[in-house]
mmCIF file of C-alpha atoms and ligand atoms in Angstrom:
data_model
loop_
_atom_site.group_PDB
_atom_site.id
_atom_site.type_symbol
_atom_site.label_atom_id
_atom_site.label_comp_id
_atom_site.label_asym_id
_atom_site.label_seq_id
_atom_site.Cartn_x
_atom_site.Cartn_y
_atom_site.Cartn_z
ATOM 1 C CA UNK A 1 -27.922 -54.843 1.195
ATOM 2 C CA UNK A 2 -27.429 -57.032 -1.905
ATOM 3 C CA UNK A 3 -24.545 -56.991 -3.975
ATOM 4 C CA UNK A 4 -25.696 -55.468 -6.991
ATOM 5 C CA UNK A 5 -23.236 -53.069 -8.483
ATOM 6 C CA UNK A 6 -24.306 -49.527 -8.815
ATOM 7 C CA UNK A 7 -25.807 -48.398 -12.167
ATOM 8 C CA UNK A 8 -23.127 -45.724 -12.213
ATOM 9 C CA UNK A 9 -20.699 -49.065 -12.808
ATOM 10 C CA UNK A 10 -22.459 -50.220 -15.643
ATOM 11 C CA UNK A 11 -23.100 -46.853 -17.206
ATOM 12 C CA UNK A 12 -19.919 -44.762 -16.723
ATOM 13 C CA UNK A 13 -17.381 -44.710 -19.671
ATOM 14 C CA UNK A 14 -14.857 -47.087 -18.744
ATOM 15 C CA UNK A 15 -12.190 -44.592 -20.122
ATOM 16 C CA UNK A 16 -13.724 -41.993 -17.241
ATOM 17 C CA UNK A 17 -13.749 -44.492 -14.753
ATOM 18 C CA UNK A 18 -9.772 -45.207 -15.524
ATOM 19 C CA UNK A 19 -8.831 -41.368 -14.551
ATOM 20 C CA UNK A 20 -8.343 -40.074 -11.213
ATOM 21 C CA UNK A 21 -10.185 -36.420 -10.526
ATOM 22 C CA UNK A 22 -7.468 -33.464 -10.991
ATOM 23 C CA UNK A 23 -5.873 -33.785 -7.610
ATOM 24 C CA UNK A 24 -5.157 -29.896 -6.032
ATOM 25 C CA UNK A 25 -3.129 -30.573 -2.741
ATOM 26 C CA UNK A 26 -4.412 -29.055 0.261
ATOM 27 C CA UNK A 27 -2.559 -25.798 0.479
ATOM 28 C CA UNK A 28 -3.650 -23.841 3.415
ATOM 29 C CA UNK A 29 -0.730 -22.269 5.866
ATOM 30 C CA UNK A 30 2.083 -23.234 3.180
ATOM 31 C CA UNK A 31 4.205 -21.129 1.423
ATOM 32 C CA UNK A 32 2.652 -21.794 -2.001
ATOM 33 C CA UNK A 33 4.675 -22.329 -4.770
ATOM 34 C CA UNK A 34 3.391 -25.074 -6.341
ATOM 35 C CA UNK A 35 0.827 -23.442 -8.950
ATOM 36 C CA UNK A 36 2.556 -20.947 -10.848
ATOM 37 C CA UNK A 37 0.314 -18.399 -9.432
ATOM 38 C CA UNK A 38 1.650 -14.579 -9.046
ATOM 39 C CA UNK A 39 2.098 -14.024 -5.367
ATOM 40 C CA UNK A 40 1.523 -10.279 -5.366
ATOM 41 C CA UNK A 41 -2.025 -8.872 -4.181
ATOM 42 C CA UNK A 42 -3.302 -5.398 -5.640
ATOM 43 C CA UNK A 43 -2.210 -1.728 -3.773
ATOM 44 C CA UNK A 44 -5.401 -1.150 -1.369
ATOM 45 C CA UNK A 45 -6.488 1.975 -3.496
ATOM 46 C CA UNK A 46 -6.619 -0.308 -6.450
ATOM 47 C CA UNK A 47 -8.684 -2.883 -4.546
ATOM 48 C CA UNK A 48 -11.283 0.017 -3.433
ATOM 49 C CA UNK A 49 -11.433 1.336 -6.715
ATOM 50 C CA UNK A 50 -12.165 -2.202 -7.980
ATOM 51 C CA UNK A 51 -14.973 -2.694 -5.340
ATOM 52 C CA UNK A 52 -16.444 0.256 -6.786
ATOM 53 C CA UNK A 53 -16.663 -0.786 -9.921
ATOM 54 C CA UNK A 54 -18.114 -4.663 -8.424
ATOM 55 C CA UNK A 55 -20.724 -2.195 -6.986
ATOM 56 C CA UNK A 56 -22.419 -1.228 -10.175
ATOM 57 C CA UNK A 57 -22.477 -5.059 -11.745
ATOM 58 C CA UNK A 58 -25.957 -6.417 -11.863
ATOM 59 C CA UNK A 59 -25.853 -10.332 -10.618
ATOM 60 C CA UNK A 60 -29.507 -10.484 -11.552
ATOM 61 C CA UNK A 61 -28.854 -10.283 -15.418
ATOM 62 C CA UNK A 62 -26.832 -12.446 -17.373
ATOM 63 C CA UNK A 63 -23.635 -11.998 -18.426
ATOM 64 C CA UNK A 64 -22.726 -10.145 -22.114
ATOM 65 C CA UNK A 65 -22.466 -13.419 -23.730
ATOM 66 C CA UNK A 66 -19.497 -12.302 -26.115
ATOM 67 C CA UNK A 67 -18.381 -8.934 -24.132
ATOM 68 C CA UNK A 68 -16.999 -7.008 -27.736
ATOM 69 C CA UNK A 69 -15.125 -4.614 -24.953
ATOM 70 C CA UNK A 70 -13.702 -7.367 -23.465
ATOM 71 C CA UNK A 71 -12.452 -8.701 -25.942
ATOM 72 C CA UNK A 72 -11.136 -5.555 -27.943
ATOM 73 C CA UNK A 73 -8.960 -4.760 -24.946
ATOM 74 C CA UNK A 74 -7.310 -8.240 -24.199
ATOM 75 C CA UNK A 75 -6.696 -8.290 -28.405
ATOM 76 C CA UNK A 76 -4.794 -4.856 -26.956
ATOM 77 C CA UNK A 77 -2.870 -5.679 -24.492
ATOM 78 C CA UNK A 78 -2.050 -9.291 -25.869
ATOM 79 C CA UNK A 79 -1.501 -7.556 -29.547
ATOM 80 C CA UNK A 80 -3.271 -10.056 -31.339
ATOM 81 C CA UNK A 81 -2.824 -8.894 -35.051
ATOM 82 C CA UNK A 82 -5.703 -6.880 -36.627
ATOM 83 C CA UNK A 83 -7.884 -9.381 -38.940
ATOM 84 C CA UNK A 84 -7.521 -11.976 -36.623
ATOM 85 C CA UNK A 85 -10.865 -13.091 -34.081
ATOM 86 C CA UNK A 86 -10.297 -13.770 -30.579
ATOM 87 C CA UNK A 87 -12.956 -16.029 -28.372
ATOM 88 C CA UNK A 88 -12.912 -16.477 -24.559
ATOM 89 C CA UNK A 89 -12.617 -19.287 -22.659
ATOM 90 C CA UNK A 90 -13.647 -19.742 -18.924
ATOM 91 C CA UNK A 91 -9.541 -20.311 -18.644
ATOM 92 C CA UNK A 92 -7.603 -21.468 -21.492
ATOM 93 C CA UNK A 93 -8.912 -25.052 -20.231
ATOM 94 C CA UNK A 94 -11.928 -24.620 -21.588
ATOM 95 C CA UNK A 95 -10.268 -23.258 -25.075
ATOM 96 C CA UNK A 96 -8.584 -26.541 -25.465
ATOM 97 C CA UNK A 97 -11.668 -28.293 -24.294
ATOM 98 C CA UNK A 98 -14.075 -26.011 -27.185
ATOM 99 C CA UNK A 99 -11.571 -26.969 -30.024
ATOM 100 C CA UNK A 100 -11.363 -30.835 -28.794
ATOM 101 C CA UNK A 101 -15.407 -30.855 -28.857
ATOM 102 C CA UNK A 102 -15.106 -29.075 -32.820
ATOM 103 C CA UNK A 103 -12.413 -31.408 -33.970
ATOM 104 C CA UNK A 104 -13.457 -34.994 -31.883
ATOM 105 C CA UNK A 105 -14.496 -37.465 -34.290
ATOM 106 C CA UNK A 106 -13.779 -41.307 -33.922
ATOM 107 C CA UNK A 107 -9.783 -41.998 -34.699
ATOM 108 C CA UNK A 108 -9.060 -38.621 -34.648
ATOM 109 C CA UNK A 109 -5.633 -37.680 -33.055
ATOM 110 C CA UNK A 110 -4.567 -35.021 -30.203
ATOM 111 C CA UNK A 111 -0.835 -34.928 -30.258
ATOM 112 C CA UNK A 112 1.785 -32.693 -28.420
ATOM 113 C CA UNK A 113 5.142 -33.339 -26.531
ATOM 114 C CA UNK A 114 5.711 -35.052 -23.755
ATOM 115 C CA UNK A 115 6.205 -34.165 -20.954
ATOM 116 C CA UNK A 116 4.153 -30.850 -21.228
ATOM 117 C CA UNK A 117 0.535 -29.722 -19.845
ATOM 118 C CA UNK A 118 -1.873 -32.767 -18.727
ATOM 119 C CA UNK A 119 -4.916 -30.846 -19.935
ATOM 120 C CA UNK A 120 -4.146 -31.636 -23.148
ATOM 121 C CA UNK A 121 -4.430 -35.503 -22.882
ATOM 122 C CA UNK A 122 -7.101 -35.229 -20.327
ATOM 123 C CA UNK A 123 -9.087 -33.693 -22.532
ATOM 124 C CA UNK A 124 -8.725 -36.200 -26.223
ATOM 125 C CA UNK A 125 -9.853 -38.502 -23.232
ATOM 126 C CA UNK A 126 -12.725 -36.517 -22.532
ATOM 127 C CA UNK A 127 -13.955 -35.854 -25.890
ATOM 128 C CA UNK A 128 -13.121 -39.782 -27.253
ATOM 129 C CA UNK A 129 -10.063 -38.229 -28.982
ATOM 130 C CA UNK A 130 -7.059 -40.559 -29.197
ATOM 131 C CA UNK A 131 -4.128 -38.805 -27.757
ATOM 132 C CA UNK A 132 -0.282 -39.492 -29.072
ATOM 133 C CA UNK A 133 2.519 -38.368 -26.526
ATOM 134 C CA UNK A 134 5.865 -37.400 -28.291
ATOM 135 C CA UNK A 135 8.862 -38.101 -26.375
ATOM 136 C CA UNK A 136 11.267 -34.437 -26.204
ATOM 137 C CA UNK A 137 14.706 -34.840 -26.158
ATOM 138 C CA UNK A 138 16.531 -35.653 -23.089
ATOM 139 C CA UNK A 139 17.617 -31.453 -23.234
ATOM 140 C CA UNK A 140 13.717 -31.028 -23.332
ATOM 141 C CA UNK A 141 13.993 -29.956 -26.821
ATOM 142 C CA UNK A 142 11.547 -30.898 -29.473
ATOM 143 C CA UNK A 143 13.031 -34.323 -30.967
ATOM 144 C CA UNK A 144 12.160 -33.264 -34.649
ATOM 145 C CA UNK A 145 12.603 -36.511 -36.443
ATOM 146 C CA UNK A 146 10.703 -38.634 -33.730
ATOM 147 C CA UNK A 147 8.005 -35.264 -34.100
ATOM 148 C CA UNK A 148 8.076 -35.232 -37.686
ATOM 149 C CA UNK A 149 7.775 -38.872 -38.045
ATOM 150 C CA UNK A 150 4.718 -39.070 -35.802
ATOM 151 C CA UNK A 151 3.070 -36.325 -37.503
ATOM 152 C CA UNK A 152 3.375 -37.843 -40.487
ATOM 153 C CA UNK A 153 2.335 -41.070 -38.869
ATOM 154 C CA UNK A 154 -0.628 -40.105 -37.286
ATOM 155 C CA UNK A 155 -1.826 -37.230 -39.077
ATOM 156 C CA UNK A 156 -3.007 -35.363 -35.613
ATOM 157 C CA UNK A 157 -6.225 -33.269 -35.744
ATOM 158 C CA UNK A 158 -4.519 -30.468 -33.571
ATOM 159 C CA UNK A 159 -1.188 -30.543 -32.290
ATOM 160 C CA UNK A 160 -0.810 -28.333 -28.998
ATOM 161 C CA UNK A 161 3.075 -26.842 -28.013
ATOM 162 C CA UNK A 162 2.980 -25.344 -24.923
ATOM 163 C CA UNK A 163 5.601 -22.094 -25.589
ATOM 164 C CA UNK A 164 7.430 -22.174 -23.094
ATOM 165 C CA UNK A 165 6.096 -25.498 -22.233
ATOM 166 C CA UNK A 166 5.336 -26.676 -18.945
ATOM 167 C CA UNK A 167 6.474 -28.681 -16.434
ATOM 168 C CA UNK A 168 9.852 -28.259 -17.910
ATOM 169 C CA UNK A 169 9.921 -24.127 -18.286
ATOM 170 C CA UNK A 170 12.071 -23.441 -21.571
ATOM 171 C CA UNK A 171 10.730 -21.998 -25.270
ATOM 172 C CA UNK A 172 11.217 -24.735 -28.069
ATOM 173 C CA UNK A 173 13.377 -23.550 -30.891
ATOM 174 C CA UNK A 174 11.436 -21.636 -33.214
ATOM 175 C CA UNK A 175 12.041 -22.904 -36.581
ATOM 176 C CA UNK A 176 11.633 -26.567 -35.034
ATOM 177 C CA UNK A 177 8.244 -25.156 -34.377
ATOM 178 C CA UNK A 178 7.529 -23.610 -37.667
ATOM 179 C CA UNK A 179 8.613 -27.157 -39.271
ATOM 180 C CA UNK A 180 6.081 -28.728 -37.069
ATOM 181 C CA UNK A 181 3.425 -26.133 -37.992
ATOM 182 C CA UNK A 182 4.591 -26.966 -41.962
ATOM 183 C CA UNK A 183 4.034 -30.682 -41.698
ATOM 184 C CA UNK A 184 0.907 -30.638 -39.649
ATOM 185 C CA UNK A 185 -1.831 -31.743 -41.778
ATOM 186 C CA UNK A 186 -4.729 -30.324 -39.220
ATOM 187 C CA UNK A 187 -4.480 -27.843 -36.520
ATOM 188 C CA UNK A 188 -1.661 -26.342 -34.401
ATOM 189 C CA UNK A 189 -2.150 -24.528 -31.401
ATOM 190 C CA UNK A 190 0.514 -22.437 -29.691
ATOM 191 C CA UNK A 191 -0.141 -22.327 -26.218
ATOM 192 C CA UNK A 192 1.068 -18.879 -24.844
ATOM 193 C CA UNK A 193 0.057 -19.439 -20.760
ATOM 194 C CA UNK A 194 3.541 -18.116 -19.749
ATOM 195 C CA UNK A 195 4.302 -15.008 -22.396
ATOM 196 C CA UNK A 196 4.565 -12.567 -19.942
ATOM 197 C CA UNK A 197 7.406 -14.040 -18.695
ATOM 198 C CA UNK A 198 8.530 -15.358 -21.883
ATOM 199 C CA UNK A 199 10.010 -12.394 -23.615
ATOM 200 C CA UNK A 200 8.618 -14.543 -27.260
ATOM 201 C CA UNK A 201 5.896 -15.130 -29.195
ATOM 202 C CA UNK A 202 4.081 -16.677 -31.810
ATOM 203 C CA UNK A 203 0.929 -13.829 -32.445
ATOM 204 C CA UNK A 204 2.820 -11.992 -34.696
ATOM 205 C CA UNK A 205 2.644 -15.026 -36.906
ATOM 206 C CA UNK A 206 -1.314 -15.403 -37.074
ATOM 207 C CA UNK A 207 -2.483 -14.803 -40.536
ATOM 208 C CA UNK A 208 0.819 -16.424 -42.279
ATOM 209 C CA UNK A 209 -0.410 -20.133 -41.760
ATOM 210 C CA UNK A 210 -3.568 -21.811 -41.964
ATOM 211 C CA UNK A 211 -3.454 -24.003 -39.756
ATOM 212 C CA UNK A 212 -2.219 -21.356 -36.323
ATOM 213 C CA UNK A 213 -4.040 -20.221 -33.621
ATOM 214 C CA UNK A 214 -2.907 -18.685 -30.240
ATOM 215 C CA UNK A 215 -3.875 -19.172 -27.456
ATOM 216 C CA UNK A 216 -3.192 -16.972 -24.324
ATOM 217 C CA UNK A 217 -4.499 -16.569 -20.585
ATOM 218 C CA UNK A 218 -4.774 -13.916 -17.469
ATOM 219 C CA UNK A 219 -3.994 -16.793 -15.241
ATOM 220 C CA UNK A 220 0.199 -16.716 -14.748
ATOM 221 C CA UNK A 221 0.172 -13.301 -14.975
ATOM 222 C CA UNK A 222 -1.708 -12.280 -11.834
ATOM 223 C CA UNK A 223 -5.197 -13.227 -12.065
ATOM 224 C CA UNK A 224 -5.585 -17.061 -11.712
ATOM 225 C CA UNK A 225 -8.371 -16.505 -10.066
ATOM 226 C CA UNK A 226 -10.963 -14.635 -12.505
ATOM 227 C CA UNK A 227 -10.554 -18.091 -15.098
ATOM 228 C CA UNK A 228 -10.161 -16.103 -18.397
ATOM 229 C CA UNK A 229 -8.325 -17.708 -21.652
ATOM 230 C CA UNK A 230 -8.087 -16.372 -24.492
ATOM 231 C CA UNK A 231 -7.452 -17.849 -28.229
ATOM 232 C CA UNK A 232 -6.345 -15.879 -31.420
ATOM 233 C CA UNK A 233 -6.355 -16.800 -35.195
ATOM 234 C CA UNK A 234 -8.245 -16.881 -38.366
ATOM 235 C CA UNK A 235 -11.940 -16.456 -37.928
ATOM 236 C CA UNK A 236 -12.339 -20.022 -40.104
ATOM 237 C CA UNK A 237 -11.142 -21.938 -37.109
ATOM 238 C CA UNK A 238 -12.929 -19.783 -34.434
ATOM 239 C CA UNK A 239 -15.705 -19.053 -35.427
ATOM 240 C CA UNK A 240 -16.762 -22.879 -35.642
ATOM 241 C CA UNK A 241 -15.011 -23.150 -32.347
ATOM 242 C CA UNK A 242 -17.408 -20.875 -31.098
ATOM 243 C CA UNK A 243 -20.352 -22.904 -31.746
ATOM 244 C CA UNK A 244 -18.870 -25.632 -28.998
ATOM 245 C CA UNK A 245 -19.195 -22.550 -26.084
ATOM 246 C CA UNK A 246 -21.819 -22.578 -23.639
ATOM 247 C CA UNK A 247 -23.654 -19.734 -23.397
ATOM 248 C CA UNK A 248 -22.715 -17.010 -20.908
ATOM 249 C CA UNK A 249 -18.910 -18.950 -20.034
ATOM 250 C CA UNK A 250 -17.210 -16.179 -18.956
ATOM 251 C CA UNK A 251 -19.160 -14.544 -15.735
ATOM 252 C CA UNK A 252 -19.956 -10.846 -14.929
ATOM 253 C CA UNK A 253 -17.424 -10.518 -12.235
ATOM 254 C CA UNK A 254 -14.575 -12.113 -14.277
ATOM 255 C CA UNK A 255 -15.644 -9.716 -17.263
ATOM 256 C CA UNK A 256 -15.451 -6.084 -15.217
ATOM 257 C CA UNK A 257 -12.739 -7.391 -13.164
ATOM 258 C CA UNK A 258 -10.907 -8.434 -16.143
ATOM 259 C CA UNK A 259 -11.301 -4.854 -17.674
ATOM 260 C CA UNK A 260 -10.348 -3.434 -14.669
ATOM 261 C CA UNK A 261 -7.474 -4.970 -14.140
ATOM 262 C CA UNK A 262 -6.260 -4.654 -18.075
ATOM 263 C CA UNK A 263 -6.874 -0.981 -17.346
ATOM 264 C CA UNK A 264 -4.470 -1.176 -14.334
ATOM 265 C CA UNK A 265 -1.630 -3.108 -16.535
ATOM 266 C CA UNK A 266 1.272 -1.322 -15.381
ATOM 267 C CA UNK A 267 0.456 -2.515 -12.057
ATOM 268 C CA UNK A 268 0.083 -6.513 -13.265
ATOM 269 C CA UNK A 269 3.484 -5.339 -15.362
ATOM 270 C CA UNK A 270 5.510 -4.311 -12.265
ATOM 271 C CA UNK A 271 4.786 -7.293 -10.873
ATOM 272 C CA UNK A 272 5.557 -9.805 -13.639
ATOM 273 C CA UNK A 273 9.266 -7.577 -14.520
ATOM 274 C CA UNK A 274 9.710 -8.778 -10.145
ATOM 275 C CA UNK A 275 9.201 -11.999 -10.988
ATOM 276 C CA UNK A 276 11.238 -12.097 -13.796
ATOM 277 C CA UNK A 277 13.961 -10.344 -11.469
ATOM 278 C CA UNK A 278 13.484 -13.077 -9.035
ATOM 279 C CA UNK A 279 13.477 -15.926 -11.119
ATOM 280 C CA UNK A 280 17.125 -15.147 -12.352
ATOM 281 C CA UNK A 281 18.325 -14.871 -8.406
ATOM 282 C CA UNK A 282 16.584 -18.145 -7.796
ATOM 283 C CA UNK A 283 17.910 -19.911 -10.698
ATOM 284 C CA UNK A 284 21.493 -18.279 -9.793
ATOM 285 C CA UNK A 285 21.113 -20.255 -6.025
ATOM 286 C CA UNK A 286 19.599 -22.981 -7.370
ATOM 287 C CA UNK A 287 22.980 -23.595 -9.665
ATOM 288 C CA UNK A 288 25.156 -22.656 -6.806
ATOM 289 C CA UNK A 289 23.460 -25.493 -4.489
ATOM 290 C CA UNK A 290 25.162 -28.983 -4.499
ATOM 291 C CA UNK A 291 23.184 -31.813 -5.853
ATOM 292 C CA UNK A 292 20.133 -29.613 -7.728
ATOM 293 C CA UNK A 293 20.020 -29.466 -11.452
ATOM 294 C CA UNK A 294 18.067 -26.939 -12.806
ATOM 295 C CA UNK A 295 16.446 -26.316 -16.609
ATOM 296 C CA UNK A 296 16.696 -23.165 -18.155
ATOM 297 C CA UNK A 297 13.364 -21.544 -17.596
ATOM 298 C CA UNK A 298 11.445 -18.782 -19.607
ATOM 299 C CA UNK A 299 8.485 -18.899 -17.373
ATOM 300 C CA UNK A 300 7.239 -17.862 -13.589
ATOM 301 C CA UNK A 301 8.946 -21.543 -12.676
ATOM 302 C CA UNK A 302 11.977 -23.521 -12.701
ATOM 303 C CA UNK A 303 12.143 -27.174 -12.711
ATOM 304 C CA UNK A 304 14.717 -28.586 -10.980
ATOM 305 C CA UNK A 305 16.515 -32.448 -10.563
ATOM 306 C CA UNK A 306 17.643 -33.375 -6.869
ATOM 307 C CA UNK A 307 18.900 -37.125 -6.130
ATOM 308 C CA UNK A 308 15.729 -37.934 -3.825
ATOM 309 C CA UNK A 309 13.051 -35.693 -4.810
ATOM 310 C CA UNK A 310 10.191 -37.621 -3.164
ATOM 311 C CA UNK A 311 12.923 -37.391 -0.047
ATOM 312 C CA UNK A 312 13.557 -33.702 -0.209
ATOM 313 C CA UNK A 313 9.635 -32.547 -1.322
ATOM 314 C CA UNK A 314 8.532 -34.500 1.391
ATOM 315 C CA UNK A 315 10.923 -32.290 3.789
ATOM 316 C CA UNK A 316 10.062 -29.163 2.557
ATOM 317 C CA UNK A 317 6.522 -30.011 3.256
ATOM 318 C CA UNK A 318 7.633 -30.409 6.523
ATOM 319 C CA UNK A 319 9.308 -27.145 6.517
ATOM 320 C CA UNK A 320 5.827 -25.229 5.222
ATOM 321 C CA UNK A 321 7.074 -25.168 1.409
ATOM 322 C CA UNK A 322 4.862 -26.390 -0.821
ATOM 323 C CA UNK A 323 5.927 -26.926 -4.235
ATOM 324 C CA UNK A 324 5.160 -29.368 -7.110
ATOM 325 C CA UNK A 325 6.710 -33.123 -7.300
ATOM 326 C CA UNK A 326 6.466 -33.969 -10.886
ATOM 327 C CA UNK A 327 6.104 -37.745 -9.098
ATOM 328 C CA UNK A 328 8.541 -39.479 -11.497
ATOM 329 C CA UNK A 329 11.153 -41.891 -10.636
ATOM 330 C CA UNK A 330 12.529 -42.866 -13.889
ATOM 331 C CA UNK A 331 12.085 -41.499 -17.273
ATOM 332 C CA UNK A 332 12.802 -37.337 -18.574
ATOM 333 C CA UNK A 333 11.521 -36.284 -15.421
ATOM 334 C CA UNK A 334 13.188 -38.418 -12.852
ATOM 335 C CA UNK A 335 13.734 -36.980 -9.687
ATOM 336 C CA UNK A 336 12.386 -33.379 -10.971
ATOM 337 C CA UNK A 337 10.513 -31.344 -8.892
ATOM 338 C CA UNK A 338 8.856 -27.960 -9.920
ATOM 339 C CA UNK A 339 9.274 -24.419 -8.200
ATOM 340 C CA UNK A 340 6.809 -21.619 -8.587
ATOM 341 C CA UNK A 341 8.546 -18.368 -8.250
ATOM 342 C CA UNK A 342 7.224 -16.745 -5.500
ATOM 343 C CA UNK A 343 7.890 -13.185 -3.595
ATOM 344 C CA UNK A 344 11.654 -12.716 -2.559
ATOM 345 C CA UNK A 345 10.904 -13.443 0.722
ATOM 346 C CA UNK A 346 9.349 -16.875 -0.112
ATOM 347 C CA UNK A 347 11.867 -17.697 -2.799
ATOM 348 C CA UNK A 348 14.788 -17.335 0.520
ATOM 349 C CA UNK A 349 11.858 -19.678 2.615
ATOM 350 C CA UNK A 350 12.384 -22.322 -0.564
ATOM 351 C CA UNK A 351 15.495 -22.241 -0.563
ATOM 352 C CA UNK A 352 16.739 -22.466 3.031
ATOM 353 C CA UNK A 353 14.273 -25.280 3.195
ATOM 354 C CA UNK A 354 15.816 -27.026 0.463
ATOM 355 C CA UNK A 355 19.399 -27.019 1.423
ATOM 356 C CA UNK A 356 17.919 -28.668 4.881
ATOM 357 C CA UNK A 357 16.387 -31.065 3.070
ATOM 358 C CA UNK A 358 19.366 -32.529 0.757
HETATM 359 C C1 LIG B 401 -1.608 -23.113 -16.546
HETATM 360 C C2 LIG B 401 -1.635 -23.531 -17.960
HETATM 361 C C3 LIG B 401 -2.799 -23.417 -18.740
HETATM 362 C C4 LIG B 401 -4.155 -23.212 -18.093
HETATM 363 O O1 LIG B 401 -4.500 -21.960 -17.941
HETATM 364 P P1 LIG B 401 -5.930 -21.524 -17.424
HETATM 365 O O2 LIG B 401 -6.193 -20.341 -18.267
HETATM 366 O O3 LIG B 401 -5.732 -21.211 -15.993
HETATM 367 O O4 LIG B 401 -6.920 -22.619 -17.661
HETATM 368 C C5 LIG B 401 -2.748 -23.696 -20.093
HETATM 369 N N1 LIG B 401 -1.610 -24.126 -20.655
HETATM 370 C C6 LIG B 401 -0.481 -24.289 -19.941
HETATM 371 C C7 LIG B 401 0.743 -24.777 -20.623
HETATM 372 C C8 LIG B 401 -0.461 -24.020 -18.568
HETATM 373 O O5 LIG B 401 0.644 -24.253 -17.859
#
């Protein structure tokens, strides 16, 4: 064979062919708690009664391409505010990706904290956005002169908060916020993935800026599987969003299974008040072990500091507990690694494991 380099080489973007793929870890026979997933499956009568309902659905037909049912009872249950739209998204990745695509235009910025969710600068990458990472605090709080500044600086097309943000678990100070929200000259989106554990909110406040939208998503609280998002706010801003979906995003299983489910929500309740429960008694152990730090967390995950956390994820591995290495070494996350809370049971499995492995 001769040497010539694949056309793929010449033809790629060279900003693609910088990225590596979003890596998943092989996760079969662990103890999972490394993807803020719920761990709790449906009661079997639930599960039959949801079959039933599968049943009827007719695979040969597309999808209702904006299901108004749908949507009317996730605006329910999430209490988006009345006069406000709400669009779907085939998980709230694809929200983030739909506004990107409306808002993309050369020079134009994507800017949010750092560290919080990598979507967010994968996707200005994606869509030939520029991204700008702002540094929190070394608490983890939003650093409001060094946020204000590069607001001001960069005049960002949307700014994305994650609330409570993730990897590091906590809710940023409101009015800190609401000063961001004031001094953003385009777009700023509040990204809700972890309200039901969160006990806060920004929805109530759609309609009093321009410049808000919500977004929301069934994933953290149970049903990471059906990839369903969901964003709120003035129909200015969505309705052009709109325009970026592909047709049909949101399939006909995630659409009836959805409705099922959001008409089953005290069982998807229950189990989000257990996790809460839980998350308290693991954050009370995690305090009372020698050598872990761990951050406040108003999510379904705590991250944590440990003096060798390559050392000590690596041994959990070992021990069947798989959780999430945030892979730093210096810098805010240093030596952080990031528990999912999981069933009692699994939370004990973590933590025995852990005090092995320091
Ligand atoms: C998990 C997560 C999402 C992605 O949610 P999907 O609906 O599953 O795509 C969005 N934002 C944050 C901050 C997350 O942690």
């Amino acid at each position: 064979m001769n040497q010539k380099k694949h056309k793929a080489e010449a033809w790629v973007r060279p900003e693609i062919k910088a990225l590596s793929a979003y890596h998943v870890p092989d996760s079969a026979n662990f103890i999972k708690l490394d993807a803020m997933e719920n761990p709790y499956q449906w009661p079997e009568k639930m599960v039959d009664d949801w079959l039933a309902v599968l049943r009827e659905v007719s695979l040969n037909r597309y999808p209702d391409p904006s299901p108004a049912g749908l949507k009317a009872s996730l605006a329910e249950a999430m209490g988006v505010p009345s006069g406000m739209d709400v669009i779907l998204g085939n998980g709230s990745d694809e929200l983030i990706q739909m506004i990107a695509l409306t808002l993309a235009q050369p020079g134009r910025v994507i800017l949010a904290p750092e560290p919080s969710f990598v979507m967010y600068k994968m996707i200005a990458t994606f869509t030939s956005m520029e991204y700008v990472g702002v540094p929190l605090a070394a608490d983890f709080s939003l650093d409001m002169g060094v946020m204000l500044a590069a607001i001001e600086k960069h005049q960002p097309a949307v700014v994305f908060l994650a609330y409570p943000n993730n990897p590091t678990g906590d809710l940023f100070d409101r009015d800190a916020v609401h000063a961001v929200i004031d001094a953003s000259p385009g777009l700023v989106v509040v990204d809700e993935a972890y309200h039901a554990f969160a006990g806060d909110s920004f929805m109530d406040e759609l309609g009093k800026y321009d410049n808000l939208v919500v977004m929301r998503t069934v994933s953290k609280m149970g049903l990471a599987g059906l990839r369903l998002g969901l964003l709120a706010g003035p129909s200015e801003w969505l309705g052009e969003f709109d325009k970026t979906r592909l047709p049909y995003n949101i399939n006909v299983l995630t659409q009836v299974s959805a409705e099922f489910a959001l008409a089953h929500r005290e069982v998807l309740d229950k189990q989000t008040q257990q996790i809460c429960t839980d998350r308290a008694l693991l954050m009370t152990e995690l305090q009372a072990t020698a050598g872990v730090q761990p951050f406040p967390s108003r999510a379904n995950f705590i991250l944590f500091r440990v003096p060798k956390a390559k050392k000590v994820f690596a041994a959990l591995k070992e021990q069947g507990v798989l959780i999430k290495n945030m892979g730093a070494t210096e810098g805010p996350l240093a030596q952080c690694l990031r528990v999912t809370v999981g069933t009692a049971e699994e939370n004990t499995a973590f933590l025995t494991a852990l005090r092995q492995a320091l």
